[in-house]
Coordinates of C-alpha atoms in Angstrom, one line a residue:
N1 CA -127.5 127.5 -182.3
D2 CA -127.4 131.0 -183.9
K3 CA -124.2 132.0 -182.1
G4 CA -122.4 128.8 -183.2
Q5 CA -123.6 129.3 -186.8
A6 CA -122.4 132.9 -186.8
M7 CA -118.9 131.7 -185.7
N8 CA -118.8 129.0 -188.3
H9 CA -119.8 131.6 -190.9
R10 CA -116.9 133.8 -189.6
I11 CA -114.3 131.1 -190.1
F12 CA -115.8 130.0 -193.4
V13 CA -115.6 133.5 -194.8
G14 CA -112.1 134.0 -193.5
L15 CA -110.8 131.0 -195.3
V16 CA -112.9 131.6 -198.4
I17 CA -111.3 135.0 -198.9
F18 CA -108.1 133.1 -199.4
C19 CA -109.4 130.0 -201.1
A20 CA -112.5 130.7 -203.2
L21 CA -111.6 132.5 -206.4
N22 CA -109.4 130.7 -209.0
V23 CA -107.7 128.6 -206.4
L24 CA -105.1 126.0 -207.4
T25 CA -104.3 123.3 -204.9
S26 CA -101.7 120.6 -205.0
C27 CA -103.1 117.1 -204.6
K28 CA -99.8 115.8 -203.3
G29 CA -99.9 117.8 -200.1
A30 CA -97.1 119.8 -198.8
S31 CA -96.9 119.3 -195.1
G32 CA -96.8 115.5 -194.9
S33 CA -99.4 115.7 -192.1
D34 CA -102.7 117.4 -191.2
S35 CA -100.9 119.8 -188.9
A36 CA -100.4 122.7 -191.4
I37 CA -101.7 124.1 -194.7
M38 CA -99.1 125.7 -196.8
I39 CA -100.2 128.8 -198.8
G40 CA -98.1 130.5 -201.4
V41 CA -98.5 134.3 -201.5
Q42 CA -96.9 136.9 -203.7
A43 CA -96.0 139.5 -201.1
S44 CA -95.4 139.8 -197.4
P45 CA -98.0 141.4 -195.1
I46 CA -97.1 144.9 -194.2
S47 CA -98.8 144.7 -190.8
L48 CA -101.1 142.3 -189.1
D49 CA -102.6 145.0 -186.8
P50 CA -106.3 145.2 -187.9
R51 CA -106.3 149.0 -187.3
I52 CA -103.5 149.4 -189.9
A53 CA -103.6 146.4 -192.3
T54 CA -104.8 147.4 -195.7
D55 CA -102.7 145.3 -198.1
A56 CA -104.2 142.1 -199.4
E57 CA -102.3 139.6 -197.4
G58 CA -102.1 141.7 -194.2
D59 CA -105.9 142.4 -194.1
K60 CA -106.8 138.8 -194.8
I61 CA -104.6 137.3 -192.1
A62 CA -105.6 140.1 -189.6
N63 CA -109.2 139.0 -190.1
L64 CA -108.3 135.5 -189.0
L65 CA -106.5 136.8 -185.9
C66 CA -108.7 139.6 -184.7
E67 CA -112.4 139.4 -184.0
G68 CA -114.6 142.5 -184.2
L69 CA -117.8 143.4 -182.4
F70 CA -119.5 142.0 -185.5
V71 CA -118.2 139.7 -188.3
K72 CA -119.4 139.2 -191.9
N73 CA -121.0 135.9 -192.8
E74 CA -120.8 134.2 -196.2
K75 CA -123.4 136.7 -197.5
L76 CA -121.3 139.6 -196.2
E77 CA -124.0 140.4 -193.6
A78 CA -122.8 141.8 -190.2
V79 CA -123.6 139.2 -187.5
P80 CA -122.8 139.5 -183.7
A81 CA -119.4 138.3 -182.6
I82 CA -117.8 140.0 -179.6
A83 CA -120.9 142.0 -179.3
E84 CA -123.6 139.6 -178.0
K85 CA -126.4 142.1 -178.8
Y86 CA -127.1 145.7 -179.3
E87 CA -129.9 148.2 -179.1
T88 CA -130.6 151.3 -181.1
L89 CA -131.1 154.3 -178.8
S90 CA -131.7 156.8 -181.6
D91 CA -130.8 157.2 -185.3
V92 CA -127.2 158.1 -184.2
S93 CA -126.8 156.3 -180.9
Y94 CA -126.2 152.6 -180.1
R95 CA -125.5 150.5 -177.0
F96 CA -123.5 147.3 -177.4
Y97 CA -123.4 144.4 -174.9
L98 CA -120.2 142.4 -175.0
R99 CA -120.0 138.7 -174.5
P100 CA -118.6 138.0 -171.0
D101 CA -116.5 135.0 -172.1
V102 CA -114.2 136.6 -174.6
K103 CA -110.4 136.4 -173.8
F104 CA -107.4 137.6 -175.8
Y105 CA -105.0 134.8 -176.7
D106 CA -102.7 135.9 -173.8
G107 CA -105.4 135.0 -171.4
S108 CA -106.6 138.5 -170.4
V109 CA -110.3 139.4 -170.6
L110 CA -111.5 141.6 -173.4
T111 CA -113.5 144.5 -171.9
A112 CA -115.2 147.7 -173.1
D113 CA -112.0 149.6 -172.5
D114 CA -110.3 147.6 -175.2
V115 CA -113.1 148.4 -177.6
V116 CA -112.9 152.1 -176.8
Y117 CA -109.1 152.1 -177.1
T118 CA -109.2 150.3 -180.5
F119 CA -111.6 152.8 -182.0
K120 CA -110.0 155.9 -180.4
S121 CA -106.5 155.0 -181.3
V122 CA -107.6 155.2 -185.0
I123 CA -109.7 158.3 -184.5
D124 CA -107.1 160.4 -182.6
G125 CA -104.1 159.3 -184.7
T126 CA -102.4 157.1 -182.1
V127 CA -101.9 154.8 -185.0
T128 CA -101.7 156.0 -188.6
S129 CA -104.6 154.1 -190.0
P130 CA -105.9 154.0 -193.6
H131 CA -109.3 153.3 -192.1
R132 CA -109.5 156.6 -190.2
S133 CA -112.0 158.2 -192.5
S134 CA -114.6 155.7 -191.7
F135 CA -114.1 156.0 -187.9
E136 CA -114.3 159.8 -188.1
K137 CA -118.1 159.4 -188.3
I138 CA -118.0 158.5 -184.6
K139 CA -118.9 161.5 -182.3
D140 CA -118.2 159.7 -179.1
I141 CA -117.5 156.2 -177.8
V142 CA -117.8 155.4 -174.1
A143 CA -117.3 152.4 -171.9
E144 CA -120.5 152.5 -169.7
S145 CA -119.4 149.3 -167.9
P146 CA -116.8 146.5 -168.4
T147 CA -119.2 144.8 -170.8
T148 CA -121.2 147.7 -172.3
V149 CA -120.2 150.3 -174.9
R150 CA -122.1 153.2 -176.2
I151 CA -121.3 154.8 -179.6
D152 CA -122.7 158.1 -180.8
L153 CA -122.4 159.0 -184.4
K154 CA -122.2 162.5 -185.9
E155 CA -125.0 161.7 -188.3
P156 CA -127.0 158.7 -189.4
Y157 CA -124.7 156.2 -191.3
A158 CA -126.4 153.1 -192.8
P159 CA -123.3 150.8 -193.2
F160 CA -122.2 151.5 -189.6
L161 CA -122.2 147.9 -188.5
S162 CA -120.4 146.4 -191.5
V163 CA -117.9 149.2 -192.2
M164 CA -116.7 150.0 -188.7
L165 CA -117.7 147.3 -186.3
T166 CA -116.2 144.4 -188.2
R167 CA -112.8 145.8 -187.7
G168 CA -110.8 143.6 -185.2
I169 CA -110.5 144.6 -181.5
V170 CA -107.0 144.7 -180.0
S171 CA -105.7 144.4 -176.5
K172 CA -105.1 147.9 -175.1
K173 CA -102.5 146.7 -172.6
A174 CA -100.5 144.8 -175.2
A175 CA -100.8 147.5 -177.9
E176 CA -99.5 150.2 -175.6
A177 CA -96.7 148.0 -174.2
N178 CA -95.5 146.8 -177.6
K179 CA -96.1 149.8 -180.0
D180 CA -93.1 149.0 -182.2
T181 CA -93.8 145.3 -182.6
F182 CA -97.5 145.0 -182.3
G183 CA -98.1 144.8 -186.1
R184 CA -96.0 141.7 -186.2
S185 CA -97.8 139.8 -183.4
P186 CA -101.1 141.5 -182.5
V187 CA -102.9 140.3 -179.3
C188 CA -106.5 139.7 -180.3
A189 CA -109.4 137.4 -179.7
G190 CA -109.9 135.7 -183.1
P191 CA -109.8 132.0 -184.1
Y192 CA -106.0 132.1 -184.7
K193 CA -102.9 133.6 -183.1
V194 CA -99.5 134.4 -184.6
V195 CA -96.8 131.9 -184.1
R196 CA -94.1 133.4 -186.3
F197 CA -93.9 136.4 -188.6
V198 CA -90.8 137.0 -190.7
P199 CA -91.2 139.9 -193.1
D200 CA -90.7 138.9 -196.8
S201 CA -90.4 135.2 -195.7
V202 CA -93.2 133.5 -193.8
T203 CA -96.2 134.1 -191.5
V204 CA -97.4 131.2 -189.4
I205 CA -100.6 131.2 -187.4
E206 CA -102.3 128.5 -185.4
S207 CA -105.7 128.0 -183.8
N208 CA -106.3 129.9 -180.6
P209 CA -107.3 127.6 -177.8
L210 CA -109.0 130.4 -175.9
Y211 CA -111.2 131.4 -178.8
F212 CA -114.8 131.8 -177.7
G213 CA -116.4 130.5 -180.9
T214 CA -116.2 127.2 -182.8
P215 CA -112.6 126.2 -183.2
P216 CA -111.3 126.4 -186.8
T217 CA -110.9 123.1 -188.7
A218 CA -107.5 124.0 -190.0
K219 CA -105.2 124.1 -186.9
R220 CA -102.2 125.7 -188.5
L221 CA -101.7 127.9 -191.6
E222 CA -98.4 128.8 -193.0
F223 CA -98.2 131.7 -195.6
Q224 CA -94.9 131.5 -197.5
V225 CA -93.8 134.5 -199.5
I226 CA -92.8 133.3 -203.0
K227 CA -92.3 136.4 -205.2
D228 CA -91.1 134.6 -208.3
D229 CA -94.0 133.3 -210.4
N230 CA -92.1 130.3 -211.8
I231 CA -90.8 129.1 -208.5
R232 CA -94.3 129.5 -207.0
V233 CA -95.8 127.3 -209.7
L234 CA -93.1 124.7 -209.4
K235 CA -93.6 124.5 -205.6
L236 CA -97.3 124.0 -206.2
I237 CA -96.8 121.2 -208.7
K238 CA -94.2 119.5 -206.5
G239 CA -96.5 119.7 -203.5
D240 CA -94.2 121.9 -201.5
I241 CA -97.1 124.2 -201.0
D242 CA -100.8 123.3 -200.8
I243 CA -102.6 126.4 -202.1
V244 CA -102.1 129.3 -204.5
Q245 CA -104.8 131.9 -204.8
N246 CA -104.9 134.2 -207.8
A247 CA -101.1 134.0 -208.1
I248 CA -100.5 132.0 -211.3
P249 CA -99.3 134.1 -214.3
P250 CA -101.6 133.9 -217.3
M251 CA -99.0 132.2 -219.5
L252 CA -98.7 129.3 -217.1
V253 CA -102.3 128.7 -216.2
D254 CA -103.0 126.2 -219.0
S255 CA -100.0 124.1 -218.4
V256 CA -100.7 124.0 -214.7
L257 CA -104.3 123.0 -215.2
K258 CA -103.2 120.1 -217.3
N259 CA -101.2 118.7 -214.4
K260 CA -103.1 115.9 -212.8
D261 CA -101.6 116.7 -209.4
V262 CA -103.2 120.2 -209.3
L263 CA -106.8 120.8 -208.5
K264 CA -108.6 124.0 -209.7
M265 CA -111.5 125.5 -207.8
E266 CA -113.6 128.5 -209.0
D267 CA -116.3 130.5 -207.3
T268 CA -117.6 134.1 -207.2
G269 CA -115.2 136.3 -205.4
I270 CA -115.0 139.9 -204.0
V271 CA -111.6 140.8 -205.4
M272 CA -111.5 144.2 -207.2
S273 CA -108.8 145.5 -209.5
Y274 CA -108.5 149.1 -210.3
M275 CA -106.2 151.8 -211.5
G276 CA -105.7 155.0 -209.4
F277 CA -104.8 158.4 -210.9
N278 CA -103.6 161.4 -209.0
L279 CA -105.8 164.1 -210.6
K280 CA -104.1 166.9 -208.6
H281 CA -100.6 166.2 -210.1
P282 CA -99.6 169.0 -212.5
W283 CA -98.9 166.8 -215.5

């Protein structure tokens, strides 16, 4: 059905973000079983809280942990997720109807209060969020009932659904109770949940049995921080890790590709590189 397809698209996109562009995979297999996929990353996530995460690894993992009112499918279109449907009340006002069967991975029911809290905690500075500028376009957000949320904007904003509403929803109760540690183990309602997070070492996530959508095919993902390029390549070749995405230094690419135990996959990606300049600095 359409809902099932939307959830499949969500999981597909989540994994493709890690595995689509210039991916090198070891044919030997690292885990020795189907229970885990080992992924070599260059840096540790700064935070897994979807309200805060902005670094490459943190944002990607947070997307697998925390579902939003909407999610992006493989065409980057916003499709319903936690929000079952919505109606446009005016060019600046919207009403969203939440799915009644959504639970956080701790077993608590996700309600409109959690949605309001997630958005307002960004807007009012409860959390220092790099995404705040986008949410400032919200004039008001109200829980009209446990399963109904109304959002009023300050002005018409075309990318409203895809920019703001795909940001993951967090548990108000858990976030308020664990302010100092929430970024390491956010309580959300996505297809995965955090099992272990050791900064600068490893992040382990596994499928969430309470997830309301189609369960992910990969039951367990382990993101190992391997900062040294040479060691990362050697681990891939040996089969100690299964996947490396955009993390092979140019001088080693040719030699790695010649190795019969390494599979290369290419596809169009959405990765963007840039240089930032402080134009206000008195050089």
